[in-house]
Amino acid sequence: MARTTLGLIAVFALIAAACVAFGAYFSYVTLLNAHRSVIEARFGIAAERVADVAEQAASLGIALPAQGTLTSLLDREARVEPAIRSMDLADERGIVLFSSDPARLGLAEAQDGGRGLTRPVRNDLNEVIGHVVVRYDPQILAAGAAALGDDLKVIALPALIGAGAATIVIGLLLAALLRRAARRAADPGAWPPAARAALAAAESVHREAARGFPPGKPTSGRASAAGAAPRPGESRRRA
Amino acid sequence: MIGLRGGITVAIVLILCSALAFIGWGAEQAAQRTIAPEILAKANTVARSAADLIGRAGAVGVPFDRLEGVGDYFESLRAANPEFAQISLVSAGGAELARAGDASAFAAAPQARIPVPDPSGRRLGDVLVLVDPTAVTAQVGAVLVDVAFIGIVSLLVALELVALVVGSRGIGALMAVERRLKALGRGVLARHEGSPGAAGALVSPIDRHVGALAERHAAIRAAAEARGDATALSRLADLETRTGLGRVQAAESEAAVAVRPALFLFMLAEELTRPFLPRFAQSVAAAGGSLSPDLAASLPIVAFMAVVALCQVPFAGLSERLGRRRGFVIGAMLAAMGYALSAVSPSYALFVAARVGTAVGYALVFVSSQGHVVDFSAGAARSAALAVFVRAIMVASLCGPPIGGVIADRLGAPAAFTASAGLALVALVVAFLTLPKTAWRAGAAAGVGLSDLKDAARAPGLMALLFGCAFPAKFLFAALCFLLVPLELQRLGYSSAAIGRFQMIYPVIMVLAVPFFAAMADRFDARGGFVVAGALVSGLGAMAMVLNPSIAFIVVALVALGYGQAMSIASQSALVADTAAALGGGRAAGVLGLFRLVERSGNAAGPASAGFLMASVGFALATALIGTVAVAGAALFALSELRMKQSPRRASSAAASEGSSA
């Protein structure tokens, strides 16, 4: 019995701790996503501006490969933000047409494994004719992730240990109360009031039934069962 | 007396709420430390860019103090970046030359100040960007809302795990002690059946007293019978009724709800896939197919739903022949194989085939679980057991999408499918350990046949209910939740995790509101009215999308769908139950079979129509048109109800039918 109880409490403590760990990890992921979207919004401004210029030129009939001035624009926008490594304008097949980094001209974006933020360039028919790709320093995200991880670890570990420990303490307390209640129930004088009232009613009915009821005596068992007061001394024992 | 089970459940709720609130506080602090500086960094970037542009104007000879259109340019920057309260251009002498917005209400607003140089490098003035502090708070607040959702999911998962442990046979001794103490607390002096196991030493004194009392009672009763004392016998019988004296209290039967943990785990496996499935299907199809993206996203969902719908009726008999436990185990195995195959599918055709295999397993598990509950319960206990069954499904649909979304975002969709396969296998093991073994029954009933369905279709008013309300309800639900909303949110740039959180809106409302509306429908005896009102609310919510296709209206549509379905679903099941009861005999099974078939067909038709409409007319109009189907169906059913007023149905309780609405 004690082994079952302790095993059960240990399992409950594990469940509590696991769910806190689960909550902490998912909170970390949520913060990480929020952090990434703020960073990408920052770099997205430059990408949007280049895409706007390319779209305006395309609407005037200048094909994307002919927009030679985009190189200086990309260069300028990339210099505005020191964390930007390169800014490319790729055609609809992903081939880099213009870039702030001359070494990237002619490369296929798909073959480049680096992290990039992409904004589409569309023509007047809303067809995608190219993409602006911003490559930024992955260290920015990594540093943010590490800082968030450290912050949450400081919070999550005590919460996890606390939840497990609190579950064990409360479980032991409840188990002790249960055991105490079971031990007290060995003595009918210490039974709960409803059980004692039922017992008193049973004894009363049994006594009278054993003697034989006088004919026509009204039944009063319900009243006695519901309203039976504990015998003197019982309440003291209960206390 | 609350007992160890109840006490530990309450304790875990309190402990987890406190621990998760603490983590929420920590998340808020972390967000302030990381997100607020990033917003300021963004302000710096915008200011640098604007200063660069203004500097170039100077380089081509435009005097710094005569620049035109700077205010408009700043306004466009503010429109694109609402977290900036004010953007100003100030001269080196401090005069404000241009400005957009007004930050005078924010005394200590964080600011970015970037100098504008002339070609020689001399500072002409500054571009000043003031960040709106309330926008930072709002962004951190939005993160905290997400964290709160995660807290709810953690809590629900914990409670399901607690239920799993509490339902296990290993703690029978503890339950024996609790049962006796609870009985005494209620004034019940009945004997208890079953062995107390390891708790024998604790419970034997109680059992001895109660047993002695019961023996004395039996002896006195026998004596009274022998002498023909009618008054004594009446008093003794009254005593038995009030105290249970002389009776044996059966061990609490939880066989019917024993399927809950296994079913929860299995359903969770499927729900994990909801947020990323359309995107993943598109990516597999794009690898070498000629399908349009919307069709590629909808086809696996349609195939899954269609197979589940078609298998419901034949699998009822199959599951009975196999035995419920074997049916569950085989179904879970098939589904696990389907998930594993989905994770590694090299081609779109194989991926769709994997989803079909998963659907066959899903249908078998669903039917076997439902059959298990029905086999092991009767009367009012059946409604309660079915309600537990539905709650397990609803809680899984609440917890699954956000978890699946995060796994897909962090580790990729194949990893999330692998997690689903793992969960299906765990469900298999749990079902094997917790469900009672049943023998193979070769001659068991063959389930509901085609002729039963034909007979059922002739029941008065049934077809109007099925095609006016049941079909459109599932049609709208599946179209909106499984395809339209995920695809639109994906198009708007939301991650799988965020899509999963949007998908929680519907089940949260259902879990909270279904019992309330079911009770209301019973109280006002207006089940037909609730069905019509629910369909109108959900349909109009979807139709509102044409007004302004935005995030706010997507939330409105999901909330309206949740409340609409919560209003109608239990009443709808009660009306079907009324029709089945009115027909009686074997035709009742036909009515229920037809109901399931039509309802599940709605699940299949919804994503199919949504995929076609989205490709043809776009998200907003597709959503509105699908909402129109629900509204038109409600009107059809309302007309039919008016005609049916002449011959009212027998009344079943909507609250009791809550359990049959899964």
PDB file of N, CA and C in Angstrom, chain A residues 98-129:
ATOM      1  N   PHE A  98      21.492  40.976 -59.539  1.00  0.00           N
ATOM      2  CA  PHE A  98      22.252  42.103 -58.978  1.00  0.00           C
ATOM      3  C   PHE A  98      22.483  41.802 -57.500  1.00  0.00           C
ATOM      4  N   SER A  99      23.597  42.273 -56.991  1.00  0.00           N
ATOM      5  CA  SER A  99      23.873  42.006 -55.571  1.00  0.00           C
ATOM      6  C   SER A  99      24.788  43.086 -55.008  1.00  0.00           C
ATOM      7  N   SER A 100      24.675  43.301 -53.711  1.00  0.00           N
ATOM      8  CA  SER A 100      25.611  44.216 -53.037  1.00  0.00           C
ATOM      9  C   SER A 100      26.984  43.557 -52.921  1.00  0.00           C
ATOM     10  N   ASP A 101      27.012  42.233 -53.100  1.00  0.00           N
ATOM     11  CA  ASP A 101      28.270  41.486 -53.049  1.00  0.00           C
ATOM     12  C   ASP A 101      28.555  40.949 -54.465  1.00  0.00           C
ATOM     13  N   PRO A 102      29.503  41.562 -55.205  1.00  0.00           N
ATOM     14  CA  PRO A 102      29.716  41.181 -56.608  1.00  0.00           C
ATOM     15  C   PRO A 102      30.008  39.686 -56.786  1.00  0.00           C
ATOM     16  N   ALA A 103      30.537  39.037 -55.781  1.00  0.00           N
ATOM     17  CA  ALA A 103      30.885  37.617 -55.912  1.00  0.00           C
ATOM     18  C   ALA A 103      29.640  36.739 -56.042  1.00  0.00           C
ATOM     19  N   ARG A 104      28.481  37.276 -55.704  1.00  0.00           N
ATOM     20  CA  ARG A 104      27.256  36.465 -55.721  1.00  0.00           C
ATOM     21  C   ARG A 104      26.529  36.510 -57.063  1.00  0.00           C
ATOM     22  N   LEU A 105      26.956  37.377 -57.980  1.00  0.00           N
ATOM     23  CA  LEU A 105      26.270  37.497 -59.276  1.00  0.00           C
ATOM     24  C   LEU A 105      26.262  36.164 -60.007  1.00  0.00           C
ATOM     25  N   GLY A 106      25.096  35.770 -60.532  1.00  0.00           N
ATOM     26  CA  GLY A 106      24.977  34.533 -61.299  1.00  0.00           C
ATOM     27  C   GLY A 106      24.762  33.287 -60.465  1.00  0.00           C
ATOM     28  N   LEU A 107      24.849  33.398 -59.132  1.00  0.00           N
ATOM     29  CA  LEU A 107      24.627  32.217 -58.282  1.00  0.00           C
ATOM     30  C   LEU A 107      23.136  31.877 -58.236  1.00  0.00           C
ATOM     31  N   ALA A 108      22.868  30.602 -57.937  1.00  0.00           N
ATOM     32  CA  ALA A 108      21.467  30.202 -57.730  1.00  0.00           C
ATOM     33  C   ALA A 108      21.176  30.265 -56.238  1.00  0.00           C
ATOM     34  N   GLU A 109      20.095  30.990 -55.864  1.00  0.00           N
ATOM     35  CA  GLU A 109      19.772  31.159 -54.438  1.00  0.00           C
ATOM     36  C   GLU A 109      19.527  29.821 -53.757  1.00  0.00           C
ATOM     37  N   ALA A 110      18.886  28.886 -54.497  1.00  0.00           N
ATOM     38  CA  ALA A 110      18.527  27.598 -53.890  1.00  0.00           C
ATOM     39  C   ALA A 110      19.749  26.807 -53.454  1.00  0.00           C
ATOM     40  N   GLN A 111      20.886  27.061 -54.131  1.00  0.00           N
ATOM     41  CA  GLN A 111      22.101  26.301 -53.785  1.00  0.00           C
ATOM     42  C   GLN A 111      22.860  26.927 -52.626  1.00  0.00           C
ATOM     43  N   ASP A 112      22.352  28.085 -52.183  1.00  0.00           N
ATOM     44  CA  ASP A 112      23.040  28.792 -51.109  1.00  0.00           C
ATOM     45  C   ASP A 112      22.365  28.450 -49.798  1.00  0.00           C
ATOM     46  N   GLY A 113      23.085  27.844 -48.885  1.00  0.00           N
ATOM     47  CA  GLY A 113      22.462  27.388 -47.644  1.00  0.00           C
ATOM     48  C   GLY A 113      22.271  28.468 -46.594  1.00  0.00           C
ATOM     49  N   GLY A 114      22.778  29.680 -46.798  1.00  0.00           N
ATOM     50  CA  GLY A 114      22.721  30.721 -45.762  1.00  0.00           C
ATOM     51  C   GLY A 114      21.315  31.199 -45.472  1.00  0.00           C
ATOM     52  N   ARG A 115      21.131  31.765 -44.264  1.00  0.00           N
ATOM     53  CA  ARG A 115      19.807  32.259 -43.874  1.00  0.00           C
ATOM     54  C   ARG A 115      19.485  33.530 -44.646  1.00  0.00           C
ATOM     55  N   GLY A 116      18.310  33.602 -45.192  1.00  0.00           N
ATOM     56  CA  GLY A 116      17.929  34.777 -45.955  1.00  0.00           C
ATOM     57  C   GLY A 116      16.486  35.142 -45.735  1.00  0.00           C
ATOM     58  N   LEU A 117      16.232  36.429 -45.919  1.00  0.00           N
ATOM     59  CA  LEU A 117      14.868  36.934 -45.808  1.00  0.00           C
ATOM     60  C   LEU A 117      14.446  37.320 -47.224  1.00  0.00           C
ATOM     61  N   THR A 118      13.274  36.860 -47.658  1.00  0.00           N
ATOM     62  CA  THR A 118      12.900  37.032 -49.061  1.00  0.00           C
ATOM     63  C   THR A 118      11.642  37.887 -49.189  1.00  0.00           C
ATOM     64  N   ARG A 119      11.649  38.791 -50.151  1.00  0.00           N
ATOM     65  CA  ARG A 119      10.442  39.557 -50.500  1.00  0.00           C
ATOM     66  C   ARG A 119      10.231  39.400 -52.006  1.00  0.00           C
ATOM     67  N   PRO A 120       8.994  39.090 -52.440  1.00  0.00           N
ATOM     68  CA  PRO A 120       8.771  38.912 -53.875  1.00  0.00           C
ATOM     69  C   PRO A 120       8.716  40.241 -54.624  1.00  0.00           C
ATOM     70  N   VAL A 121       9.115  40.208 -55.892  1.00  0.00           N
ATOM     71  CA  VAL A 121       8.943  41.365 -56.789  1.00  0.00           C
ATOM     72  C   VAL A 121       7.883  40.948 -57.811  1.00  0.00           C
ATOM     73  N   ARG A 122       6.811  41.738 -57.930  1.00  0.00           N
ATOM     74  CA  ARG A 122       5.699  41.360 -58.816  1.00  0.00           C
ATOM     75  C   ARG A 122       5.544  42.369 -59.939  1.00  0.00           C
ATOM     76  N   ASN A 123       5.000  41.900 -61.066  1.00  0.00           N
ATOM     77  CA  ASN A 123       4.684  42.829 -62.162  1.00  0.00           C
ATOM     78  C   ASN A 123       3.245  43.331 -62.007  1.00  0.00           C
ATOM     79  N   ASP A 124       2.769  44.101 -62.992  1.00  0.00           N
ATOM     80  CA  ASP A 124       1.429  44.678 -62.875  1.00  0.00           C
ATOM     81  C   ASP A 124       0.335  43.618 -62.896  1.00  0.00           C
ATOM     82  N   LEU A 125       0.667  42.409 -63.355  1.00  0.00           N
ATOM     83  CA  LEU A 125      -0.319  41.316 -63.382  1.00  0.00           C
ATOM     84  C   LEU A 125      -0.248  40.471 -62.110  1.00  0.00           C
ATOM     85  N   ASN A 126       0.483  40.981 -61.137  1.00  0.00           N
ATOM     86  CA  ASN A 126       0.649  40.304 -59.840  1.00  0.00           C
ATOM     87  C   ASN A 126       1.415  38.980 -59.953  1.00  0.00           C
ATOM     88  N   GLU A 127       2.166  38.826 -61.057  1.00  0.00           N
ATOM     89  CA  GLU A 127       3.000  37.631 -61.197  1.00  0.00           C
ATOM     90  C   GLU A 127       4.364  37.898 -60.560  1.00  0.00           C
ATOM     91  N   VAL A 128       4.905  36.879 -59.902  1.00  0.00           N
ATOM     92  CA  VAL A 128       6.220  37.034 -59.275  1.00  0.00           C
ATOM     93  C   VAL A 128       7.286  36.982 -60.371  1.00  0.00           C
ATOM     94  N   ILE A 129       8.067  38.087 -60.486  1.00  0.00           N
ATOM     95  CA  ILE A 129       9.113  38.113 -61.520  1.00  0.00           C
ATOM     96  C   ILE A 129      10.507  38.029 -60.905  1.00  0.00           C
TER      97      ILE A 129
END
